[in-house]
Every structure is written in C-alpha cells, then in structure tokens.
C-alpha cells in the first residue's frame, strides 16, 4: 500500500511538472527549418546594448532593430562593436556556416541573452524578424505600448530559405500607389522574409516611371479619368472629363524606393510591359503603333477595350507596339537604358503577356517584316520582337525576363521565364535549360477572390488560403536548380487603395512566404493556420488590413426533384461550427447548426450563415441569395 501511495505521488508530481513546463506552441511564419524550445524566457531590459559590427549592411539591421524596439517597447538601444555581455548580439560568422548559406541564421534565445549568427547581414535581418515574432504582438505597434511584459520564450532555431527568389508582384500601373504606400507594402512583406518586390510599372492605364529622354510617357501617359465601380465595365470617358487621376515616380523617387528596399534586403524587379499592355506608351508616342489613328487614342480608364471572349484575346483598340517599326527599338533602348541605371537588380522584366495580334494581322508593315524575316505566324512575330528586346537588355548588363508567352514562337537564348498560366510554361522553359520563376494563377494570384463572390470584390476566379498553402513550386519533371523560386502577383484592376491591397495580400502572402522559404515536405494545414491566426492581432497592432475570408464557408448546391435547393457548406478552417437561417434573420449559435446538406424551404429567398469557434463568432455574417446559388447550377 505504501509503495502504491508513493507511486501515485510520483505520477502526480510528474504530471504537475509536465504542466508547469509545458511550453506554448510558437507561431512562427514561415516555419523555420529546425526549432527546439528550451526552458525559461528572455525579458527585454528597458535599456538594451546590442553588440554588432559596423558595416553598412549590418548597420541597416541594427537600425531596423533599434527603430522597432524604441517605437513599440520604448526601449533605449545602444549599439556597440564589442560588448560580449550585451543582452542582444548580432554575430557575422568568421568562417561561413555552409548549412545556412547566405540568408540563413541561427537564433539562440536564453534567459540571459539573444544571439543571432549568420554568414551575411541578410541572415541577421531574418533572424531579427523571427525574434520579433517571439515577442508580444505589441512589438508591431506604431507607438509605445504600456503594461507589456516584453518576453520571448527560450528557443534554439536553425533556419534558411529553400529558394533565393521569394517575391511579391505589386501592380502600380492599373492604380497608382504613392511612394509612401510602396514603402508600407515593403515593410509588411519583409516581416515574412520576402526578398523581392516586382513592380509592374507600365500598362494600358498608366506609365509610372519617369524616362527623362521620353518625357511624354509621364506627361501624357501617367493619368486617366477617375472611375469608381467595376473596372472593365466603365462607360467611355467624355472628352471634357479631367485626366488627372494617377501619377508616376520620378527618378529620384525610384532611387529612394530602391534604397529603402535595399536597406531591408529586398531587391526591386522593374517591369515594363511590352509589346501588349502598351496603350499608355502609344498615347504618348503614337508613332510606336502599327495602326493608323493611334494619335486619337487615350489612356484607358477602365472602359472595355479588349475582347476576352474567344480562344485568343482581340484588341478593340490597338494597345501594342509595332515589331516592324525600327523606331520602337530605338524607343525601347532609351527606356531600358534609364531603367537599367535606376534599378541595380540583375533582371529586367519586359512583360510579353496577353499581346493581342489582330491589328498586326491587318498591318502591311507586319506582312513585310514576316516576308523579310521568314516569319510564319504572329507568335513568331512576337518572338522576333522579344529576341531583339533581349539583346537590348543584355547590352545594358542585365538579364531579360518575361511572362511565359515569350516561349511561343521561339524563346531567346538567355531569357528567363516567369510562369503564370499554370506551371506548364515553367516546365517547358526549364526543360529547355532556362531559368524559371513560378507564379501560377492556380496558386499565387492575389487579385483572385478569397471566399465566395457574394462576400468579396468580384473578379473572375477564387483562390482560397488553403489552396495557396498547398503550392509546390518545383514540378517533379524538371531540374530543380533551374527553378529560382516563386512569387505571388497582386494585379490591381479592382484594387483602388492600399487598404484593399493589404486585404488581398494577407494572409495569403503568409502562405506564399512559407511555400518559398520552408523545407519541402513539412507542410501541415491545421498547424499553419493555427500559427497564422495568431498573427492577426499583430496586423491589427501594425494597422495593416488583413482578410478574415478563411473563416467564411464555401457554398455548393444542387436541385432537388421539386426544384428546391440542396445546399452544402464547407469550412476551410477545421473546428468551426456553422449556424444558418432562411427566414431573413441574422443567425447566431442558438440557430440551427449545419451538420449535413440542407434543403432550402420552398419559398425562401435568402440563406444567411455565420461561423463560430465554441461560443464566439469568428466568421463574417454571409448573406447568400438563393437565386445566386441557383444561377450557379450547371444546366
């Protein structure tokens, strides 16, 4: 009996010990390569000494660290080159650690100190980002937070990225975003270890970068008529409506943005989209067009000017540069010369996508070019253009990149391909020995709706968070060494302001970040989302807008024999309960709970649903007209 009593006491003591030492799960995004939680926590002193080197790149890291700690925690930070007992140490390895490579780091948090070791300043920067994720959410605040215990759990982390190219594309052409807003976007993306901002600088709605040798590009091409509503359906602007909506970046603005990004270990990839998507350029310089009457064109304001209904898009207004016109190549040489000088990154993206060729088919100049160069198809005409453009880019010491349409008609010898129409373009290019960046619509298009269209800004496709998270950037059939990495693309036809840009990017951007940083084979949806939603309060602290769309259910319906609807609801996030009503009232958890497909009452017009976690509402109230559901059923 005594032995049993001792055994019971020992078991209880063990259970108490486990309970006392149980550590809360860390919410780190992207998931590091290796994480080991240890005992205790580091508490940030009110006055902090940071030991770090004084090189320019390391100084950028310490300046970032100092700014965040002083802004949110009110901590006074001093940086010293030598301070072995400093509570925070940033250490560049004297002998390179081959495991973590250039951008990796090792982070050690103990009750006494925080030490980040890396081979390069970029690794120190990413280690700092992980350290911030260990601190309370208030670290993301824009002012000093009161009453916060600034503690980080003790942990040992080894981390490095899977891919060197980890990007977000920001379309600043369809709607102009200010220099300050672009900086704001950069500040959000670096928290999740993105290192490339692809700026889509030109399109039919505006030319956004100053080219000093071609001033009309921004004098004429940077502004249109302000329209609000469903982009692509607007009425044509009247002649007397003011063309004052838009803007552009001066060359000094670009230099400032490039430096701002560089200080945060981000490269900026410029994109000048040609030969299609070039209406703003044609309006500024009509002689670039093959089509008579181009001098009457205006910069598009969102009114229809393309026919997307057929297998090949057709232009209503010719928005292309003319491959048969030698002045086009002189023009492009001037543009590329100045762009190459402004952007130090080694690549220039020259678009190449969605080029309508119906006006080319009518052009005598194009027909003469085809005869002269022995070109058989319009795709070969575009390939001729792309190959000449590649030589111009290479003459400036840069590498040419384009969307996957540049494969059609024959790819230039050194071109890099960005695969957007699924992954097949990337597979084709990689098998031909070309570098590839994956950015497929199927996983990485952030302009797509995030939940049902009754609850989102309407666009033609949906991409939910769990689908984005399921992305594998390297197809099985290609040499992985040719896949430089991946990126997500935010096109802004339907994005009118920075708040909506943030809403469309986050949290799907966090899924992309993990897709391109974390090791292959480590994904777990439930684990990922449990980490992601712990970041939602951090976005609130930073006053960055985030989409709650993952909590919204998906709707599917079929017709019953009596022509009423049988409706299926599916939750993307596990562990939620869905409550519903058909009586035009607003359901809560005292309403019927969805468990199996439900039949809509005969005369009902509206289904409303809301998701709960336990007793707390967590999703949005979604109102679904039954006529809308019925319209989706295939006849």
mmCIF file of C-alpha atoms in Angstrom, residues 276-588:
data_model
loop_
_atom_site.group_PDB
_atom_site.id
_atom_site.type_symbol
_atom_site.label_atom_id
_atom_site.label_comp_id
_atom_site.label_asym_id
_atom_site.label_seq_id
_atom_site.Cartn_x
_atom_site.Cartn_y
_atom_site.Cartn_z
ATOM 1 C CA UNK A 276 0.998 44.396 -75.482
ATOM 2 C CA UNK A 277 -0.392 46.301 -72.499
ATOM 3 C CA UNK A 278 1.276 49.378 -74.019
ATOM 4 C CA UNK A 279 -1.597 51.794 -74.597
ATOM 5 C CA UNK A 280 -0.173 54.468 -72.271
ATOM 6 C CA UNK A 281 3.069 54.452 -74.279
ATOM 7 C CA UNK A 282 1.205 54.546 -77.601
ATOM 8 C CA UNK A 283 -0.895 57.505 -76.437
ATOM 9 C CA UNK A 284 2.299 59.362 -75.550
ATOM 10 C CA UNK A 285 4.076 58.399 -78.787
ATOM 11 C CA UNK A 286 1.527 57.261 -81.430
ATOM 12 C CA UNK A 287 4.276 56.539 -83.958
ATOM 13 C CA UNK A 288 5.056 53.381 -81.941
ATOM 14 C CA UNK A 289 1.840 51.783 -83.235
ATOM 15 C CA UNK A 290 1.228 49.848 -86.457
ATOM 16 C CA UNK A 291 -2.290 51.242 -86.617
ATOM 17 C CA UNK A 292 -3.447 54.468 -88.312
ATOM 18 C CA UNK A 293 -5.453 56.650 -85.958
ATOM 19 C CA UNK A 294 -3.430 55.810 -82.852
ATOM 20 C CA UNK A 295 -2.942 59.554 -82.379
ATOM 21 C CA UNK A 296 -6.616 59.673 -81.325
ATOM 22 C CA UNK A 297 -6.203 57.094 -78.552
ATOM 23 C CA UNK A 298 -6.427 57.952 -74.845
ATOM 24 C CA UNK A 299 -5.050 56.243 -71.740
ATOM 25 C CA UNK A 300 -7.570 53.666 -70.595
ATOM 26 C CA UNK A 301 -9.666 54.470 -67.525
ATOM 27 C CA UNK A 302 -11.260 51.060 -67.077
ATOM 28 C CA UNK A 303 -13.632 51.139 -70.042
ATOM 29 C CA UNK A 304 -13.730 47.980 -72.224
ATOM 30 C CA UNK A 305 -11.095 47.924 -74.952
ATOM 31 C CA UNK A 306 -10.262 44.208 -75.217
ATOM 32 C CA UNK A 307 -12.388 41.235 -76.230
ATOM 33 C CA UNK A 308 -11.511 38.304 -73.958
ATOM 34 C CA UNK A 309 -14.348 36.015 -75.105
ATOM 35 C CA UNK A 310 -12.545 33.928 -77.709
ATOM 36 C CA UNK A 311 -9.627 31.495 -77.563
ATOM 37 C CA UNK A 312 -7.315 34.413 -78.410
ATOM 38 C CA UNK A 313 -7.853 37.860 -76.950
ATOM 39 C CA UNK A 314 -8.599 40.540 -79.508
ATOM 40 C CA UNK A 315 -7.987 44.256 -79.107
ATOM 41 C CA UNK A 316 -10.789 46.743 -79.771
ATOM 42 C CA UNK A 317 -8.135 49.471 -79.544
ATOM 43 C CA UNK A 318 -4.603 48.564 -80.630
ATOM 44 C CA UNK A 319 -2.579 48.602 -77.412
ATOM 45 C CA UNK A 320 0.585 47.092 -78.921
ATOM 46 C CA UNK A 321 3.944 48.378 -80.035
ATOM 47 C CA UNK A 322 4.767 47.633 -83.665
ATOM 48 C CA UNK A 323 7.517 44.995 -84.121
ATOM 49 C CA UNK A 324 8.003 46.149 -87.719
ATOM 50 C CA UNK A 325 8.815 49.727 -86.737
ATOM 51 C CA UNK A 326 12.525 50.419 -86.159
ATOM 52 C CA UNK A 327 11.661 53.454 -84.043
ATOM 53 C CA UNK A 328 10.132 51.059 -81.491
ATOM 54 C CA UNK A 329 13.541 49.532 -80.821
ATOM 55 C CA UNK A 330 15.116 52.978 -80.524
ATOM 56 C CA UNK A 331 12.365 53.849 -78.041
ATOM 57 C CA UNK A 332 12.925 50.657 -76.057
ATOM 58 C CA UNK A 333 16.676 51.196 -75.985
ATOM 59 C CA UNK A 334 16.105 54.575 -74.331
ATOM 60 C CA UNK A 335 13.639 53.112 -71.834
ATOM 61 C CA UNK A 336 15.824 50.143 -70.923
ATOM 62 C CA UNK A 337 18.927 52.338 -70.639
ATOM 63 C CA UNK A 338 17.315 54.515 -67.979
ATOM 64 C CA UNK A 339 15.548 51.643 -66.199
ATOM 65 C CA UNK A 340 18.822 49.699 -66.010
ATOM 66 C CA UNK A 341 20.516 52.681 -64.388
ATOM 67 C CA UNK A 342 17.710 53.133 -61.845
ATOM 68 C CA UNK A 343 17.342 49.526 -60.717
ATOM 69 C CA UNK A 344 20.518 47.704 -59.671
ATOM 70 C CA UNK A 345 18.845 44.282 -59.652
ATOM 71 C CA UNK A 346 20.268 41.973 -62.324
ATOM 72 C CA UNK A 347 16.995 41.307 -64.130
ATOM 73 C CA UNK A 348 14.546 43.499 -66.059
ATOM 74 C CA UNK A 349 11.066 42.131 -66.737
ATOM 75 C CA UNK A 350 9.665 43.121 -70.121
ATOM 76 C CA UNK A 351 6.171 41.669 -69.900
ATOM 77 C CA UNK A 352 5.279 39.884 -73.124
ATOM 78 C CA UNK A 353 1.867 38.713 -71.914
ATOM 79 C CA UNK A 354 -1.591 38.820 -73.472
ATOM 80 C CA UNK A 355 -0.455 40.519 -76.654
ATOM 81 C CA UNK A 356 -3.422 40.852 -78.995
ATOM 82 C CA UNK A 357 -2.316 40.355 -82.592
ATOM 83 C CA UNK A 358 -5.437 41.122 -84.611
ATOM 84 C CA UNK A 359 -4.207 44.604 -85.573
ATOM 85 C CA UNK A 360 -0.842 43.139 -86.564
ATOM 86 C CA UNK A 361 -2.676 40.773 -88.913
ATOM 87 C CA UNK A 362 -4.038 43.804 -90.794
ATOM 88 C CA UNK A 363 -0.716 45.664 -90.991
ATOM 89 C CA UNK A 364 1.204 45.877 -94.270
ATOM 90 C CA UNK A 365 4.351 46.670 -92.288
ATOM 91 C CA UNK A 366 3.984 43.428 -90.316
ATOM 92 C CA UNK A 367 3.377 41.448 -93.503
ATOM 93 C CA UNK A 368 6.555 42.933 -94.996
ATOM 94 C CA UNK A 369 8.504 42.070 -91.826
ATOM 95 C CA UNK A 370 7.255 38.477 -91.984
ATOM 96 C CA UNK A 371 8.363 38.135 -95.589
ATOM 97 C CA UNK A 372 11.757 39.677 -94.865
ATOM 98 C CA UNK A 373 12.486 37.575 -91.769
ATOM 99 C CA UNK A 374 10.718 34.396 -92.925
ATOM 100 C CA UNK A 375 8.225 34.505 -90.058
ATOM 101 C CA UNK A 376 5.236 32.179 -90.479
ATOM 102 C CA UNK A 377 2.941 33.107 -87.586
ATOM 103 C CA UNK A 378 2.072 36.046 -85.373
ATOM 104 C CA UNK A 379 3.672 34.196 -82.458
ATOM 105 C CA UNK A 380 6.914 34.201 -84.434
ATOM 106 C CA UNK A 381 6.474 37.941 -84.988
ATOM 107 C CA UNK A 382 6.307 38.438 -81.238
ATOM 108 C CA UNK A 383 9.283 36.101 -80.772
ATOM 109 C CA UNK A 384 11.251 38.252 -83.243
ATOM 110 C CA UNK A 385 10.383 41.294 -81.128
ATOM 111 C CA UNK A 386 11.297 39.554 -77.838
ATOM 112 C CA UNK A 387 14.675 38.359 -79.132
ATOM 113 C CA UNK A 388 15.624 41.855 -80.265
ATOM 114 C CA UNK A 389 14.493 43.200 -76.915
ATOM 115 C CA UNK A 390 16.583 40.582 -75.126
ATOM 116 C CA UNK A 391 19.688 41.868 -76.918
ATOM 117 C CA UNK A 392 18.876 45.427 -75.837
ATOM 118 C CA UNK A 393 18.517 44.320 -72.217
ATOM 119 C CA UNK A 394 21.738 42.338 -72.305
ATOM 120 C CA UNK A 395 23.592 45.313 -73.814
ATOM 121 C CA UNK A 396 22.852 47.150 -70.547
ATOM 122 C CA UNK A 397 24.367 44.346 -68.467
ATOM 123 C CA UNK A 398 21.017 42.920 -67.379
ATOM 124 C CA UNK A 399 19.161 39.642 -67.827
ATOM 125 C CA UNK A 400 15.914 39.590 -69.821
ATOM 126 C CA UNK A 401 12.774 38.133 -68.206
ATOM 127 C CA UNK A 402 9.209 37.840 -69.464
ATOM 128 C CA UNK A 403 5.892 36.141 -68.847
ATOM 129 C CA UNK A 404 5.520 32.650 -70.283
ATOM 130 C CA UNK A 405 4.020 33.865 -73.600
ATOM 131 C CA UNK A 406 7.567 34.691 -74.681
ATOM 132 C CA UNK A 407 8.071 30.934 -75.166
ATOM 133 C CA UNK A 408 5.598 30.925 -78.057
ATOM 134 C CA UNK A 409 7.270 31.336 -81.418
ATOM 135 C CA UNK A 410 10.707 30.525 -80.012
ATOM 136 C CA UNK A 411 12.487 31.629 -76.848
ATOM 137 C CA UNK A 412 15.574 33.831 -76.899
ATOM 138 C CA UNK A 413 18.840 32.123 -75.938
ATOM 139 C CA UNK A 414 19.213 33.512 -72.406
ATOM 140 C CA UNK A 415 15.712 34.581 -71.463
ATOM 141 C CA UNK A 416 14.317 33.843 -68.010
ATOM 142 C CA UNK A 417 10.646 32.930 -67.833
ATOM 143 C CA UNK A 418 8.003 33.800 -65.265
ATOM 144 C CA UNK A 419 5.340 31.102 -65.496
ATOM 145 C CA UNK A 420 1.854 32.468 -64.790
ATOM 146 C CA UNK A 421 -0.580 30.422 -66.896
ATOM 147 C CA UNK A 422 -0.260 27.479 -64.542
ATOM 148 C CA UNK A 423 3.083 25.681 -64.374
ATOM 149 C CA UNK A 424 3.405 24.323 -67.904
ATOM 150 C CA UNK A 425 5.265 27.360 -69.246
ATOM 151 C CA UNK A 426 7.811 26.959 -66.470
ATOM 152 C CA UNK A 427 8.191 23.253 -67.223
ATOM 153 C CA UNK A 428 8.745 23.944 -70.933
ATOM 154 C CA UNK A 429 11.310 26.671 -70.235
ATOM 155 C CA UNK A 430 13.196 24.662 -67.614
ATOM 156 C CA UNK A 431 13.384 21.619 -69.873
ATOM 157 C CA UNK A 432 14.969 23.904 -72.475
ATOM 158 C CA UNK A 433 17.562 24.984 -69.906
ATOM 159 C CA UNK A 434 16.119 28.395 -68.995
ATOM 160 C CA UNK A 435 15.784 29.930 -65.551
ATOM 161 C CA UNK A 436 12.220 29.976 -64.241
ATOM 162 C CA UNK A 437 10.289 31.819 -61.558
ATOM 163 C CA UNK A 438 6.958 30.204 -60.756
ATOM 164 C CA UNK A 439 3.924 32.463 -60.199
ATOM 165 C CA UNK A 440 0.933 30.412 -61.398
ATOM 166 C CA UNK A 441 -2.634 31.708 -61.342
ATOM 167 C CA UNK A 442 -3.681 28.412 -59.783
ATOM 168 C CA UNK A 443 -1.871 29.162 -56.517
ATOM 169 C CA UNK A 444 -0.347 32.619 -56.494
ATOM 170 C CA UNK A 445 -2.721 35.257 -57.904
ATOM 171 C CA UNK A 446 -3.620 37.559 -55.052
ATOM 172 C CA UNK A 447 -6.156 39.556 -57.070
ATOM 173 C CA UNK A 448 -8.450 36.496 -57.039
ATOM 174 C CA UNK A 449 -11.336 36.405 -54.585
ATOM 175 C CA UNK A 450 -10.564 34.803 -51.229
ATOM 176 C CA UNK A 451 -14.018 33.395 -50.422
ATOM 177 C CA UNK A 452 -17.440 33.339 -52.055
ATOM 178 C CA UNK A 453 -18.062 36.163 -54.509
ATOM 179 C CA UNK A 454 -21.058 37.452 -52.511
ATOM 180 C CA UNK A 455 -18.538 38.430 -49.849
ATOM 181 C CA UNK A 456 -15.612 39.723 -51.933
ATOM 182 C CA UNK A 457 -14.763 42.275 -54.575
ATOM 183 C CA UNK A 458 -15.936 40.497 -57.692
ATOM 184 C CA UNK A 459 -13.372 39.075 -60.075
ATOM 185 C CA UNK A 460 -13.469 36.049 -62.366
ATOM 186 C CA UNK A 461 -11.776 33.475 -60.106
ATOM 187 C CA UNK A 462 -11.328 32.409 -56.492
ATOM 188 C CA UNK A 463 -8.155 31.381 -54.683
ATOM 189 C CA UNK A 464 -8.589 30.330 -51.086
ATOM 190 C CA UNK A 465 -5.877 30.372 -48.458
ATOM 191 C CA UNK A 466 -5.573 26.597 -48.183
ATOM 192 C CA UNK A 467 -5.087 26.276 -51.950
ATOM 193 C CA UNK A 468 -2.333 28.892 -51.832
ATOM 194 C CA UNK A 469 -0.680 26.997 -48.991
ATOM 195 C CA UNK A 470 -0.746 23.737 -50.971
ATOM 196 C CA UNK A 471 1.553 25.122 -53.668
ATOM 197 C CA UNK A 472 4.725 23.229 -54.543
ATOM 198 C CA UNK A 473 6.900 25.497 -56.734
ATOM 199 C CA UNK A 474 9.072 22.754 -58.270
ATOM 200 C CA UNK A 475 7.369 20.357 -60.699
ATOM 201 C CA UNK A 476 8.603 16.777 -60.467
ATOM 202 C CA UNK A 477 9.673 16.669 -64.107
ATOM 203 C CA UNK A 478 12.272 19.466 -64.129
ATOM 204 C CA UNK A 479 15.748 20.215 -62.849
ATOM 205 C CA UNK A 480 15.080 21.950 -59.524
ATOM 206 C CA UNK A 481 18.220 24.046 -59.964
ATOM 207 C CA UNK A 482 16.512 25.977 -62.772
ATOM 208 C CA UNK A 483 13.555 26.981 -60.580
ATOM 209 C CA UNK A 484 14.852 30.162 -58.995
ATOM 210 C CA UNK A 485 11.846 30.386 -56.707
ATOM 211 C CA UNK A 486 8.366 31.790 -56.732
ATOM 212 C CA UNK A 487 6.199 34.793 -56.138
ATOM 213 C CA UNK A 488 2.610 35.886 -55.749
ATOM 214 C CA UNK A 489 1.107 38.537 -58.017
ATOM 215 C CA UNK A 490 -1.267 41.308 -56.989
ATOM 216 C CA UNK A 491 -2.917 42.819 -60.066
ATOM 217 C CA UNK A 492 -4.851 45.928 -59.117
ATOM 218 C CA UNK A 493 -7.648 46.435 -61.645
ATOM 219 C CA UNK A 494 -10.116 46.012 -58.759
ATOM 220 C CA UNK A 495 -7.750 47.327 -56.058
ATOM 221 C CA UNK A 496 -8.229 51.066 -55.665
ATOM 222 C CA UNK A 497 -6.256 51.777 -52.496
ATOM 223 C CA UNK A 498 -3.531 50.471 -50.205
ATOM 224 C CA UNK A 499 -6.013 49.124 -47.637
ATOM 225 C CA UNK A 500 -7.520 46.833 -50.263
ATOM 226 C CA UNK A 501 -4.029 45.887 -51.464
ATOM 227 C CA UNK A 502 -3.217 44.777 -47.915
ATOM 228 C CA UNK A 503 -6.532 42.911 -47.634
ATOM 229 C CA UNK A 504 -5.823 40.994 -50.829
ATOM 230 C CA UNK A 505 -2.236 40.172 -49.843
ATOM 231 C CA UNK A 506 -2.639 38.987 -46.248
ATOM 232 C CA UNK A 507 -2.878 36.246 -45.063
ATOM 233 C CA UNK A 508 -2.339 34.586 -48.468
ATOM 234 C CA UNK A 509 1.068 36.250 -48.611
ATOM 235 C CA UNK A 510 1.977 34.314 -45.462
ATOM 236 C CA UNK A 511 1.165 31.056 -47.248
ATOM 237 C CA UNK A 512 3.337 32.075 -50.201
ATOM 238 C CA UNK A 513 6.131 33.013 -47.781
ATOM 239 C CA UNK A 514 6.080 29.532 -46.319
ATOM 240 C CA UNK A 515 5.806 27.921 -49.761
ATOM 241 C CA UNK A 516 9.083 29.520 -50.846
ATOM 242 C CA UNK A 517 11.008 29.557 -47.532
ATOM 243 C CA UNK A 518 10.266 26.425 -45.538
ATOM 244 C CA UNK A 519 11.615 22.951 -46.374
ATOM 245 C CA UNK A 520 9.658 20.773 -48.759
ATOM 246 C CA UNK A 521 7.517 18.131 -47.111
ATOM 247 C CA UNK A 522 6.924 19.944 -43.818
ATOM 248 C CA UNK A 523 3.506 21.418 -44.559
ATOM 249 C CA UNK A 524 0.508 20.885 -42.313
ATOM 250 C CA UNK A 525 -2.590 22.978 -42.994
ATOM 251 C CA UNK A 526 -4.044 22.872 -39.495
ATOM 252 C CA UNK A 527 -0.694 23.736 -37.957
ATOM 253 C CA UNK A 528 -0.127 26.525 -40.445
ATOM 254 C CA UNK A 529 -3.478 28.163 -39.868
ATOM 255 C CA UNK A 530 -3.160 27.910 -36.102
ATOM 256 C CA UNK A 531 0.065 29.888 -36.448
ATOM 257 C CA UNK A 532 -1.370 32.335 -38.980
ATOM 258 C CA UNK A 533 -4.350 33.384 -36.915
ATOM 259 C CA UNK A 534 -2.050 34.206 -34.010
ATOM 260 C CA UNK A 535 -0.577 36.827 -36.346
ATOM 261 C CA UNK A 536 -3.922 38.528 -36.958
ATOM 262 C CA UNK A 537 -3.605 40.638 -33.770
ATOM 263 C CA UNK A 538 -0.113 41.629 -34.942
ATOM 264 C CA UNK A 539 -1.592 43.039 -38.149
ATOM 265 C CA UNK A 540 -4.077 44.953 -36.022
ATOM 266 C CA UNK A 541 -1.214 46.431 -33.985
ATOM 267 C CA UNK A 542 0.555 47.454 -37.205
ATOM 268 C CA UNK A 543 -2.718 48.885 -38.586
ATOM 269 C CA UNK A 544 -2.332 46.641 -41.616
ATOM 270 C CA UNK A 545 -5.566 45.301 -43.060
ATOM 271 C CA UNK A 546 -5.991 41.539 -43.263
ATOM 272 C CA UNK A 547 -8.713 39.366 -44.818
ATOM 273 C CA UNK A 548 -10.792 37.132 -42.487
ATOM 274 C CA UNK A 549 -12.035 35.219 -45.544
ATOM 275 C CA UNK A 550 -10.655 31.843 -44.417
ATOM 276 C CA UNK A 551 -13.429 31.722 -41.802
ATOM 277 C CA UNK A 552 -16.149 32.056 -44.472
ATOM 278 C CA UNK A 553 -17.727 28.795 -45.677
ATOM 279 C CA UNK A 554 -17.892 27.688 -49.288
ATOM 280 C CA UNK A 555 -21.303 27.084 -50.851
ATOM 281 C CA UNK A 556 -22.388 24.355 -53.254
ATOM 282 C CA UNK A 557 -25.886 23.492 -54.378
ATOM 283 C CA UNK A 558 -27.832 21.000 -56.457
ATOM 284 C CA UNK A 559 -31.503 20.930 -57.425
ATOM 285 C CA UNK A 560 -33.894 18.606 -55.641
ATOM 286 C CA UNK A 561 -36.627 16.892 -57.714
ATOM 287 C CA UNK A 562 -39.073 19.602 -56.598
ATOM 288 C CA UNK A 563 -36.668 22.317 -57.868
ATOM 289 C CA UNK A 564 -35.705 23.465 -54.377
ATOM 290 C CA UNK A 565 -32.046 23.661 -53.465
ATOM 291 C CA UNK A 566 -29.948 21.195 -51.501
ATOM 292 C CA UNK A 567 -27.053 23.210 -50.133
ATOM 293 C CA UNK A 568 -23.656 22.007 -48.944
ATOM 294 C CA UNK A 569 -21.451 24.201 -46.761
ATOM 295 C CA UNK A 570 -17.747 23.511 -46.403
ATOM 296 C CA UNK A 571 -15.371 25.175 -43.968
ATOM 297 C CA UNK A 572 -11.786 25.800 -44.956
ATOM 298 C CA UNK A 573 -10.745 26.001 -41.302
ATOM 299 C CA UNK A 574 -11.288 22.916 -39.173
ATOM 300 C CA UNK A 575 -13.004 23.031 -35.787
ATOM 301 C CA UNK A 576 -15.638 25.628 -36.640
ATOM 302 C CA UNK A 577 -19.401 25.404 -36.291
ATOM 303 C CA UNK A 578 -21.688 26.995 -38.864
ATOM 304 C CA UNK A 579 -25.145 28.311 -37.998
ATOM 305 C CA UNK A 580 -27.737 29.323 -40.548
ATOM 306 C CA UNK A 581 -31.138 30.876 -41.213
ATOM 307 C CA UNK A 582 -33.565 31.006 -44.132
ATOM 308 C CA UNK A 583 -36.037 33.420 -42.504
ATOM 309 C CA UNK A 584 -34.160 36.660 -43.299
ATOM 310 C CA UNK A 585 -32.938 36.995 -39.690
ATOM 311 C CA UNK A 586 -29.334 37.019 -38.565
ATOM 312 C CA UNK A 587 -28.215 33.676 -37.112
ATOM 313 C CA UNK A 588 -26.088 33.145 -34.019
#
